[in-house]
Short mmCIF file of C-alpha atoms and ligand atoms in Angstrom, two decimals:
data_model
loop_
_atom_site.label_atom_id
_atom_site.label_comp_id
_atom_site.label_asym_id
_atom_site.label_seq_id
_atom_site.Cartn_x
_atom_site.Cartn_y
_atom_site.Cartn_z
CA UNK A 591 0.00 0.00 0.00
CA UNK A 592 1.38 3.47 -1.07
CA UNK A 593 0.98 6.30 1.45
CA UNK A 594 0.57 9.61 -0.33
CA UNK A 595 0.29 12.70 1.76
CA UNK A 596 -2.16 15.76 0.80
CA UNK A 597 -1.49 18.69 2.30
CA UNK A 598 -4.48 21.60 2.57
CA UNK A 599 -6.74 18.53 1.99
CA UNK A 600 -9.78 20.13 4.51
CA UNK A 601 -9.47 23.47 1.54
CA UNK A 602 -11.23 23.83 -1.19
CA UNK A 603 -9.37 21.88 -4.18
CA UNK A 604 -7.70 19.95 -1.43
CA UNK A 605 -11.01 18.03 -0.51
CA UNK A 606 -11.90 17.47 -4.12
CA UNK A 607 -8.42 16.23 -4.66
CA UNK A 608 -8.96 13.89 -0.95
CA UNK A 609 -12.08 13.09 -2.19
CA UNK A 610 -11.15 11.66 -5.60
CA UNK A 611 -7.90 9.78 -4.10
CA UNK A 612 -9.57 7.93 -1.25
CA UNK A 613 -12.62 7.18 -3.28
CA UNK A 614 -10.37 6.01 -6.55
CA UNK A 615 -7.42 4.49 -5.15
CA UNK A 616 -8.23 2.23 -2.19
CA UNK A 617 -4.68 1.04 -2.29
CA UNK A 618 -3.66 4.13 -1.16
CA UNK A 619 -3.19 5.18 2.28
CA UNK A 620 -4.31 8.76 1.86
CA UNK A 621 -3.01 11.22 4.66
CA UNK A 622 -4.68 14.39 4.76
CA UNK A 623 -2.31 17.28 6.60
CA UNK A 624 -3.86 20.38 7.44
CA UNK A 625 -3.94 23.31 10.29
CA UNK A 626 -7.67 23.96 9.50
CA UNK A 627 -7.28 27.64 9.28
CA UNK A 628 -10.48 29.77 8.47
CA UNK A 629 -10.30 28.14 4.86
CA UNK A 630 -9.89 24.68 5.85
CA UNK A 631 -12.56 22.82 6.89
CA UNK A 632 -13.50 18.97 7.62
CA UNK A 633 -17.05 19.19 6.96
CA UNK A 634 -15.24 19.07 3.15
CA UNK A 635 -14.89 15.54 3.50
CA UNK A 636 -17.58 14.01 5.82
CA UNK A 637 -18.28 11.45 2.61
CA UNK A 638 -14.79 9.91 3.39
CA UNK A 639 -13.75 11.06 6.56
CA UNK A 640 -14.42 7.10 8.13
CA UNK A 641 -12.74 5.54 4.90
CA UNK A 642 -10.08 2.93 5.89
CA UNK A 643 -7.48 4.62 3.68
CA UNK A 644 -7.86 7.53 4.83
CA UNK A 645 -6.30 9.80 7.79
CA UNK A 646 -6.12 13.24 8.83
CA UNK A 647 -3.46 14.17 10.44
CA UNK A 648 -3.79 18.45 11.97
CA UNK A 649 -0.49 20.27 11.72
CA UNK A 650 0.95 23.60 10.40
CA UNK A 651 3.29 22.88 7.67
CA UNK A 652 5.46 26.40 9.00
CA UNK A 653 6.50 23.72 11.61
CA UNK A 654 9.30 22.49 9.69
CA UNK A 655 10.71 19.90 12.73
CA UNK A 656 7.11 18.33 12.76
CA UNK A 657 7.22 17.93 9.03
CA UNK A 658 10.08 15.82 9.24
CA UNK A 659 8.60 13.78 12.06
CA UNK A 660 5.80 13.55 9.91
CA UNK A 661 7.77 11.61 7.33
CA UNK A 662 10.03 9.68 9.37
CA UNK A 663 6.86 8.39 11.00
CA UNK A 664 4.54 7.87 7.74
CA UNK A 665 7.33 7.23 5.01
CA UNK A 666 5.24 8.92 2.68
CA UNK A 667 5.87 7.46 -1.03
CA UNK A 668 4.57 10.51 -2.68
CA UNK A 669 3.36 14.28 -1.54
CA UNK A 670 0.40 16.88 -3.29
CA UNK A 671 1.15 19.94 -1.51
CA UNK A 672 -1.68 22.62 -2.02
CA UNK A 673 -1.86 24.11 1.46
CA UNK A 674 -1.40 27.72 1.11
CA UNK A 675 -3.59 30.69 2.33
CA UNK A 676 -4.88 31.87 -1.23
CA UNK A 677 -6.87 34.63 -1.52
CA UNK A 678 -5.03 37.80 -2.70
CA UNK A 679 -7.28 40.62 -1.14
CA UNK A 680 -6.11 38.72 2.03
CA UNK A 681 -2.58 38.83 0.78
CA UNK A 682 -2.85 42.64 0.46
CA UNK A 683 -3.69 43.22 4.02
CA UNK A 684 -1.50 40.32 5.62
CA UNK A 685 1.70 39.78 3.79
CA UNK A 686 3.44 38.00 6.26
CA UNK A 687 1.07 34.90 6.90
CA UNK A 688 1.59 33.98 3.35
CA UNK A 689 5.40 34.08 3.26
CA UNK A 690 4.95 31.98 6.38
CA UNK A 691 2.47 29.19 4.89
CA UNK A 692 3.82 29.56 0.91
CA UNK A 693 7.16 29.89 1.26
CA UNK A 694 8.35 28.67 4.58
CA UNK A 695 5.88 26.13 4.90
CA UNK A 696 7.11 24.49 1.45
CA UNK A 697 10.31 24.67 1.82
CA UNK A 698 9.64 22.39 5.01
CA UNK A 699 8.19 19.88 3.56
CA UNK A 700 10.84 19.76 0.50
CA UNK A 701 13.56 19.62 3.18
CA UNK A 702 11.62 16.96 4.81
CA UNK A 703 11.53 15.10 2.19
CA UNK A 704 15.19 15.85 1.02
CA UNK A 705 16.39 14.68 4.52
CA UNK A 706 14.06 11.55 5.28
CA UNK A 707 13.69 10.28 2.29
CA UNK A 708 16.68 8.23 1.62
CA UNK A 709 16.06 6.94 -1.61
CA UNK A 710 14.19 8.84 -4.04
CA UNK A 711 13.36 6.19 -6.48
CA UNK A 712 9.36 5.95 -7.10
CA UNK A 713 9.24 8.83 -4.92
CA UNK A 714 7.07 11.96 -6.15
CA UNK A 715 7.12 15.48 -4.81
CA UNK A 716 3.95 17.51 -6.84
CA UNK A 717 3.46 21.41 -6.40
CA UNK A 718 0.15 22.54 -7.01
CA UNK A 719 0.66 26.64 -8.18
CA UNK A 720 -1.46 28.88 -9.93
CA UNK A 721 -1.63 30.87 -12.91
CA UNK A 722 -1.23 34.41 -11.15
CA UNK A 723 2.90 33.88 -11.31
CA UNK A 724 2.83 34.71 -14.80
CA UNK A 725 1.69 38.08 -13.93
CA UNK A 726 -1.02 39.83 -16.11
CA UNK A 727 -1.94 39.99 -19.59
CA UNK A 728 -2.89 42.86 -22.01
CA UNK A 729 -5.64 42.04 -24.35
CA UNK A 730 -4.39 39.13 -26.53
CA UNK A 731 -2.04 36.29 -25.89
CA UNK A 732 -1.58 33.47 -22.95
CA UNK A 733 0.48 32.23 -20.61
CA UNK A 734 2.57 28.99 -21.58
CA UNK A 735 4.87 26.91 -19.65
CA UNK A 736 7.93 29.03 -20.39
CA UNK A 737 6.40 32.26 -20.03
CA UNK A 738 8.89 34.52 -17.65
CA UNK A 739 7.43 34.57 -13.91
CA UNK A 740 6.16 38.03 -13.33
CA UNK A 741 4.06 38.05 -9.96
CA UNK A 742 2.02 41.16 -8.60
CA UNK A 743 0.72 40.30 -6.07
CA UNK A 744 1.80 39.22 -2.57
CA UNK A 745 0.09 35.98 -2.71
CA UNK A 746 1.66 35.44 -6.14
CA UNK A 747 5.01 36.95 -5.35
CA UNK A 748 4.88 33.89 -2.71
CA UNK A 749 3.44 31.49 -4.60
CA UNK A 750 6.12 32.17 -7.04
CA UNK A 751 9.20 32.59 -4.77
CA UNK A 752 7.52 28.43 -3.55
CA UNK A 753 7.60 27.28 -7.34
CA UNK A 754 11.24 28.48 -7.74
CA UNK A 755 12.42 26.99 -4.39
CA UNK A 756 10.87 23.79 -5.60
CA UNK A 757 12.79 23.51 -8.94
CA UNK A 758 15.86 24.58 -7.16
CA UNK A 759 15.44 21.26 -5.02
CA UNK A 760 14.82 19.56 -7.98
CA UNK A 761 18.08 21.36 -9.57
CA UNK A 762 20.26 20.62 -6.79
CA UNK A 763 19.41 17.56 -5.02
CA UNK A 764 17.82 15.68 -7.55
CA UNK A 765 14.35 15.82 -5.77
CA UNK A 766 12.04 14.15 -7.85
CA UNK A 767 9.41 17.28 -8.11
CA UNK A 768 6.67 17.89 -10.63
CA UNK A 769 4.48 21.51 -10.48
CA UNK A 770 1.12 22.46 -12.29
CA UNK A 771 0.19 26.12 -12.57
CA UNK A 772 -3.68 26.47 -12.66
CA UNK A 773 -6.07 29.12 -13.65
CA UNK A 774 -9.33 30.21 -11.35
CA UNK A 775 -11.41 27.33 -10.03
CA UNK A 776 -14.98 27.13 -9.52
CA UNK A 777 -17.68 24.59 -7.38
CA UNK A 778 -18.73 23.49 -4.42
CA UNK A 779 -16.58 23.90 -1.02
CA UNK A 780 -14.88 27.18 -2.18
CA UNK A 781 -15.03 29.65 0.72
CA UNK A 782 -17.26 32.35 0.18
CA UNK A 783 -14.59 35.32 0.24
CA UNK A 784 -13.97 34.37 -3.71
CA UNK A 785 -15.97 35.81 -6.02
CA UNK A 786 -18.38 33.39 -7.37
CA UNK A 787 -19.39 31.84 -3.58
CA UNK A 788 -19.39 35.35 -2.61
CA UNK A 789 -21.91 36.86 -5.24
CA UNK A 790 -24.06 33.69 -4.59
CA UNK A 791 -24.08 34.38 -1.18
CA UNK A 792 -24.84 37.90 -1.43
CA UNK A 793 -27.47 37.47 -3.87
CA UNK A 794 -29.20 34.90 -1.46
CA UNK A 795 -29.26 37.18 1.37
CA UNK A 796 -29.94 40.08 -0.65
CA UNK A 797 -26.76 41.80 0.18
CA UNK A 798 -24.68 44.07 -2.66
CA UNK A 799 -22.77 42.10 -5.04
CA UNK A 800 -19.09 44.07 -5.11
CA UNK A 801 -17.58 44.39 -8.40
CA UNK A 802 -14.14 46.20 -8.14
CA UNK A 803 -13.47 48.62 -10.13
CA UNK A 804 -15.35 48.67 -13.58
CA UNK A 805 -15.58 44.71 -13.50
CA UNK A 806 -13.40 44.88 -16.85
CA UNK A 807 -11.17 42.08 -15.51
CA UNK A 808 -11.06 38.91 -16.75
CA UNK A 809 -10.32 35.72 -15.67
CA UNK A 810 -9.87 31.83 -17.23
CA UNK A 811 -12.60 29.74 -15.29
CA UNK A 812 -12.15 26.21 -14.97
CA UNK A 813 -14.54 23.81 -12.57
CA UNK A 814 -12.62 22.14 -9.84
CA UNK A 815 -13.04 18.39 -10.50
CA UNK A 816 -11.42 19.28 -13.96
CA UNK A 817 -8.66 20.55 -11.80
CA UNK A 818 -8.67 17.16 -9.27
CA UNK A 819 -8.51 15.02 -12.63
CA UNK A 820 -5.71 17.28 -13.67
CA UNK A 821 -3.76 16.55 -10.31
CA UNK A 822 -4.67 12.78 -10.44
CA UNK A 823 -2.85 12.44 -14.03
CA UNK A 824 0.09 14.66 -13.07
CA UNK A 825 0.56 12.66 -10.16
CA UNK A 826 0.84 9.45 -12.28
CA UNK A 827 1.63 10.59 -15.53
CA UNK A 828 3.36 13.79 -15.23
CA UNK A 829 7.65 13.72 -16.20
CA UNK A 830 9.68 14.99 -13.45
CA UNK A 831 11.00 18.09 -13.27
CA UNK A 832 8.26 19.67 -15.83
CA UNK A 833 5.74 22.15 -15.28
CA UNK A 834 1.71 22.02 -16.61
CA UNK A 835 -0.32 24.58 -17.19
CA UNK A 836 -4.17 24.00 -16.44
CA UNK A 837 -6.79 26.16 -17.91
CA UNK A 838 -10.83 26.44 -19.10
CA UNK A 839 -9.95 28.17 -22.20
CA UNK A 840 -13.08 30.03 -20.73
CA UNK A 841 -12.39 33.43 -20.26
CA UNK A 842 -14.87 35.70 -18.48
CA UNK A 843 -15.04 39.65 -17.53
CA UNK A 844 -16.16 39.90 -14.14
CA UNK A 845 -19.13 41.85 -15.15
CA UNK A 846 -20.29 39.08 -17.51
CA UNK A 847 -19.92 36.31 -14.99
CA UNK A 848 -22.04 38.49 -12.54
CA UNK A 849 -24.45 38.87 -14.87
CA UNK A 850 -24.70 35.16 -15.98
CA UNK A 851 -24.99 34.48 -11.87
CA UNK A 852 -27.67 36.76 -11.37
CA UNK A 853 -29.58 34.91 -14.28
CA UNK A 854 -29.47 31.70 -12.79
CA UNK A 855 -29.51 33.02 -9.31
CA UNK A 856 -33.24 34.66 -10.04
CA UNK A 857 -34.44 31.67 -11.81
CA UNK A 858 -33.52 29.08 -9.23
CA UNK A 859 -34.81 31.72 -6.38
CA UNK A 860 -37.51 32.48 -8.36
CA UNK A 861 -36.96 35.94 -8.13
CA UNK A 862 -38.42 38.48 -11.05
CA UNK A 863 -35.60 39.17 -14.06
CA UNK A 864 -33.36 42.00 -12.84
CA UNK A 865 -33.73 41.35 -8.89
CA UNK A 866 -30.02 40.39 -8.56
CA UNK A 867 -28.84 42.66 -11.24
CA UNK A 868 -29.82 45.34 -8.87
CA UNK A 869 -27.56 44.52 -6.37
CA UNK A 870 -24.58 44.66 -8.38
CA UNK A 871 -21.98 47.80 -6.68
CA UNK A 872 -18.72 48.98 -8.04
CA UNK A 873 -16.33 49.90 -5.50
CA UNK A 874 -12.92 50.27 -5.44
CA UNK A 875 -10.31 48.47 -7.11
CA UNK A 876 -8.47 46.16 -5.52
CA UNK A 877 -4.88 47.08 -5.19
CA UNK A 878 -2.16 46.05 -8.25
CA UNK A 879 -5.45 44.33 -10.07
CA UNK A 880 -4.14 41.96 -12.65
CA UNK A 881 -5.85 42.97 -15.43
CA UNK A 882 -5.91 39.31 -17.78
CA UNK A 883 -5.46 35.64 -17.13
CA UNK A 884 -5.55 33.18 -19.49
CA UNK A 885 -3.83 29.75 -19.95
CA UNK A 886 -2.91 27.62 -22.98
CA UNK A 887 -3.46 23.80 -21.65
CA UNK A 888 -1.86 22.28 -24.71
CA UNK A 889 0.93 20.59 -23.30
CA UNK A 890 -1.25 19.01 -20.84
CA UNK A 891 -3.92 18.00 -23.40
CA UNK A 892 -1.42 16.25 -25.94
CA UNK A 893 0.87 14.56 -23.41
CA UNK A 894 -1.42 13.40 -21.00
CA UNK A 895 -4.81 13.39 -22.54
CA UNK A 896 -6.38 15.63 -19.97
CA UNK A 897 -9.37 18.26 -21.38
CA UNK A 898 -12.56 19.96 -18.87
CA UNK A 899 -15.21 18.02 -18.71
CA UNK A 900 -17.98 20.73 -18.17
CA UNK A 901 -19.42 24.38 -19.97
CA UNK A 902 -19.38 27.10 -17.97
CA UNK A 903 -23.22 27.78 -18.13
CA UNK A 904 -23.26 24.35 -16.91
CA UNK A 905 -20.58 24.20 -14.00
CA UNK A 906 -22.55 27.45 -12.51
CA UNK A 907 -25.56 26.27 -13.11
CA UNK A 908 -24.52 22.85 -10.80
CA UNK A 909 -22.41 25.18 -8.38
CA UNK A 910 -25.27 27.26 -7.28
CA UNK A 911 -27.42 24.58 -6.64
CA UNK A 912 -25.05 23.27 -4.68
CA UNK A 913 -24.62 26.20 -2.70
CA UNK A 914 -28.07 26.85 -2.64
CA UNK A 915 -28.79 23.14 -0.86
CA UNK A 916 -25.98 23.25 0.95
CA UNK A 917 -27.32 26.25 3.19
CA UNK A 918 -26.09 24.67 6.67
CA UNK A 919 -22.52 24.61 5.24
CA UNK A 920 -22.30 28.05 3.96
CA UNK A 921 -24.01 29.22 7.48
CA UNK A 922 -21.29 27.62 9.58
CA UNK A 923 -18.59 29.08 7.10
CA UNK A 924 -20.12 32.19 7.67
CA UNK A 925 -20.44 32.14 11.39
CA UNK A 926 -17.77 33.80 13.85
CA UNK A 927 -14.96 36.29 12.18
CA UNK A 928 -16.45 35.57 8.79
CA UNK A 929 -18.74 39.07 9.07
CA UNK A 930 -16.21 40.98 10.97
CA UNK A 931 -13.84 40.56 8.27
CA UNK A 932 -15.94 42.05 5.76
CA UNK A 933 -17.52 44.96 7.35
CA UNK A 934 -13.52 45.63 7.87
CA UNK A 935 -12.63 44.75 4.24
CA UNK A 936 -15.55 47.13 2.69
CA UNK A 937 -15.25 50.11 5.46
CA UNK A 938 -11.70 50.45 3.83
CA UNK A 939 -13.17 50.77 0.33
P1 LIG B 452 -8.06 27.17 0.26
O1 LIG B 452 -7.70 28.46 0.90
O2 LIG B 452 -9.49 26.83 0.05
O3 LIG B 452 -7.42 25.97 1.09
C1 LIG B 452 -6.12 26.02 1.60
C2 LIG B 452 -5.99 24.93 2.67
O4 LIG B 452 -4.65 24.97 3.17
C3 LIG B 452 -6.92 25.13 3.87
O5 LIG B 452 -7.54 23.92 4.21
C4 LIG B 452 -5.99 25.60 4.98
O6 LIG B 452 -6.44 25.22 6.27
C5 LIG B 452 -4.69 24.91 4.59
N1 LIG B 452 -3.51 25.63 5.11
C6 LIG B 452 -3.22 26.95 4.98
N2 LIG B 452 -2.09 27.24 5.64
C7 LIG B 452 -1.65 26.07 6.19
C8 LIG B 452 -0.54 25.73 7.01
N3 LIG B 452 0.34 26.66 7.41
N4 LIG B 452 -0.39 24.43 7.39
C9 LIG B 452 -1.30 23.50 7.00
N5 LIG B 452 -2.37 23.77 6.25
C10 LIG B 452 -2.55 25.04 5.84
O7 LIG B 452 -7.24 27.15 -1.10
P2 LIG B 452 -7.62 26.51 -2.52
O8 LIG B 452 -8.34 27.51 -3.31
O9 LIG B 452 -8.18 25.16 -2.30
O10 LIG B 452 -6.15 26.37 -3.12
C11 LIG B 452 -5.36 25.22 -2.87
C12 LIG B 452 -4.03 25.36 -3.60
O11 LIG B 452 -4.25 25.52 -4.99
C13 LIG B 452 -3.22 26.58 -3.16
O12 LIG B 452 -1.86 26.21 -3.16
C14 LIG B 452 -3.49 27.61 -4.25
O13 LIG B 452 -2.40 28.49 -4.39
C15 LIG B 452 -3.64 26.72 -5.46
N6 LIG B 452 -4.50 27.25 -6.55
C16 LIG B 452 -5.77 27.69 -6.28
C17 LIG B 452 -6.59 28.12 -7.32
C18 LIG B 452 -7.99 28.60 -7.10
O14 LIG B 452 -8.63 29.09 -8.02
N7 LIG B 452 -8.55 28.47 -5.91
C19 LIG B 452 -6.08 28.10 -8.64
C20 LIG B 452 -4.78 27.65 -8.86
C21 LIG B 452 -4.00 27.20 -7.81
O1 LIG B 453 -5.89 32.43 -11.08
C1 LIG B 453 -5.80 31.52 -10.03
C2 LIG B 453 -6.12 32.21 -8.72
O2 LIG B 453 -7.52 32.49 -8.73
C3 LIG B 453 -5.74 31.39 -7.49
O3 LIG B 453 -4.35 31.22 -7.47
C4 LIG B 453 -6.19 32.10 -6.21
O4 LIG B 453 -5.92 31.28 -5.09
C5 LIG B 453 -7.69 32.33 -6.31
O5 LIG B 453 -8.13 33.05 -5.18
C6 LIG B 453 -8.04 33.11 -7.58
O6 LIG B 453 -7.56 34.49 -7.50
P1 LIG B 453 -8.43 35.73 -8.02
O7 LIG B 453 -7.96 36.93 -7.33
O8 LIG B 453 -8.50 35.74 -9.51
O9 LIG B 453 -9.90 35.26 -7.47
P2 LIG B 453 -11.07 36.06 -6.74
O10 LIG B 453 -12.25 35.16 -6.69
O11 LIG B 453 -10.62 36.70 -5.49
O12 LIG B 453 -11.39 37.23 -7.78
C7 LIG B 453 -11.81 36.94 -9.11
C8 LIG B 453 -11.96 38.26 -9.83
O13 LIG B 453 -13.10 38.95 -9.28
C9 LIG B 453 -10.78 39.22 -9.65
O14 LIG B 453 -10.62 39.96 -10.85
C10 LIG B 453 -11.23 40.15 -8.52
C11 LIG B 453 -12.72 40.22 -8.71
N1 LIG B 453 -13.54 40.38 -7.49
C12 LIG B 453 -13.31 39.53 -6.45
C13 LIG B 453 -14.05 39.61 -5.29
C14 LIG B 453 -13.78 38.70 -4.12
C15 LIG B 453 -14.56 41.32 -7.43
O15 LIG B 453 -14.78 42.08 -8.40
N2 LIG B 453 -15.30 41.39 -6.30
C16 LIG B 453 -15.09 40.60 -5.20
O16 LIG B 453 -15.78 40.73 -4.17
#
């Protein structure tokens, strides 16, 4: 039996990714690490949380002496390492927390597994990243493999210094890494501070729907169990040392998406045409905006088959009615500091 260890498992991609491994791969041992911050959250996995292959295991991966413990007592035969804190507005007004989890916390566990593994053969180290290291695009064009890292942002800035610290173990020590760069994911589980679960949210309770600055921006939308089946080839079919982009090919300007939401969102609440349009606010940008995102997948489409599964109209259409059934989860999510931090985040604006 192979032990593979997920870290960030109780976050949003992380449970889909938990989720897909325990379900798919009894022979696995899956170990879920994660310090359950306000983004991580076990109710994620309650489907599989009494599997037999599967543990969870809480711990801060900034602890890098635990980390190694952790491997010396698990002798892990492969890592997906997602944990991060990943929401940029976040990143704007707390800088350090995600040099501490990004950047400190990965280079833990690739020293961890430098030191404890002593053999590397069959051994697999993959770094899930994201699109936003690229930095921002004009109009026309995409981001490819080789395009030049150019973060903006302090989450990507770490995200980025992460992806270069894992190459140079793979440079210098021969660690046997892999590393996917994704665009923005969509679906059930995501906290509601990013945009979509946030406009659903805000719709349902009639609240106003923020759209920063003239909700020109656009972004590559891709539904998360696309991503999962992504990770789950990667993992087994992906060449070391390479890098994958993952995209929708599905770009959307903010304003467009909100519209599209408010659509649904009225039908399914049965709510006359233009209810939720009404709420719709500009306020201020955020701060360094990236204008443009958009990936080309090709690489991972011809050498490993992969291509989404699902339409956009149709992904939303599935992800609010999950939201929308799934009220007792998005109340608990929304319980305790979850208000206070955004009457602080739009007094500011
Ligand atoms: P998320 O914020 O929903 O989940 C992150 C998880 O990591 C949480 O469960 C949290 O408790 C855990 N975590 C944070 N700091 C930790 C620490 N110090 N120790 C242990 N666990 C810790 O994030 P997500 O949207 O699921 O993103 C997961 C990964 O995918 C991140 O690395 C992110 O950069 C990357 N990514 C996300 C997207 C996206 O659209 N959401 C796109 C591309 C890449
Ligand atoms: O591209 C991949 C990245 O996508 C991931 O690496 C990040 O972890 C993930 O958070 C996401 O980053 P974005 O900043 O693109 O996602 P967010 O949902 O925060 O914002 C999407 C767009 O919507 C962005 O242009 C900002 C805008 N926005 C966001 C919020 C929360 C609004 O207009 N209003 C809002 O209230």
């Amino acid at each position: 039996m192979k032990t593979i260890l997920i870290t960030g498992g109780a976050g949003f991609i992380g449970s889909h990714v938990v989720r897909r491994f325990v379900k798919k791969y009894p022979d696995y041992k899956i170990v879920n690490l994660d310090n359950l911050t306000y983004a991580g959250n076990l109710a994620n996995l309650r489907d599989v949380e009494n599997a037999p292959n599967y543990e969870f295991v809480k711990a801060d991966i900034t602890a890098g002496e635990l980390m190694k413990a952790l491997f010396k007592k698990y002798r892990f035969d492969g890592v997906i390492h997602l944990a991060a804190e990943s929401h940029v507005d976040r990143s704007i007004s707390s800088p350090m927390e995600f040099i501490f989890a990004n950047i400190v916390g990965t280079v833990n566990l690739l020293n961890a597994a430098r030191l404890i593994w002593d053999d590397f053969t069959g051994k697999r180290f993959y770094h899930i990243s994201t699109d936003e290291v690229y930095g921002s695009l004009g109009a026309t064009g995409f981001f490819y493999e080789n395009t030049a890292y150019d973060p903006r942002s302090p989450y990507s800035a770490s995200k980025a210094s992460s992806d270069h610290l894992v190459r140079a173990y793979n440079h210098t020590y021969g660690l046997p890494t892999v590393i996917s760069n994704c665009s923005n994911n969509y679906g059930p589980f995501q906290f509601p501070e990013k945009l979509i679960p946030l406009a659903i949210y805000n719709i349902k309770h009639s609240k106003l729907i923020p759209v920063y600055g003239k909700g020109e921006n656009i972004r590559d939308w891709l539904y998360v169990e696309d991503h999962a089946n992504a990770i789950d080839l990667i993992y087994h079919e992906g060449k070391i040392a390479e890098t994958y982009n993952i995209g929708g090919h599905n770009e959307w300007k903010n304003i467009d998406l909100i519209h599209l939401l408010c659509e649904i969102m009225n039908r399914k609440l049965k709510r006359s045409a233009g209810t939720s349009e009404n709420l719709i606010t500009y306020v201020k940008d955020r701060a360094g905006h990236d204008l443009r995102y958009a990936i080309d997948s090709s690489k991972i489409q011809k050498e490993l088959g992969w291509k989404p599964s699902l339409q956009f109209a149709e992904g939303l259409e599935k992800t609010v009615e999950w939201y929308l059934a799934n009220e007792e989860w998005m109340k608990n999510v929304t319980s305790g500091d979850y208000q206070k931090y955004y009457d602080i985040q739009y007094n500011k604006r």
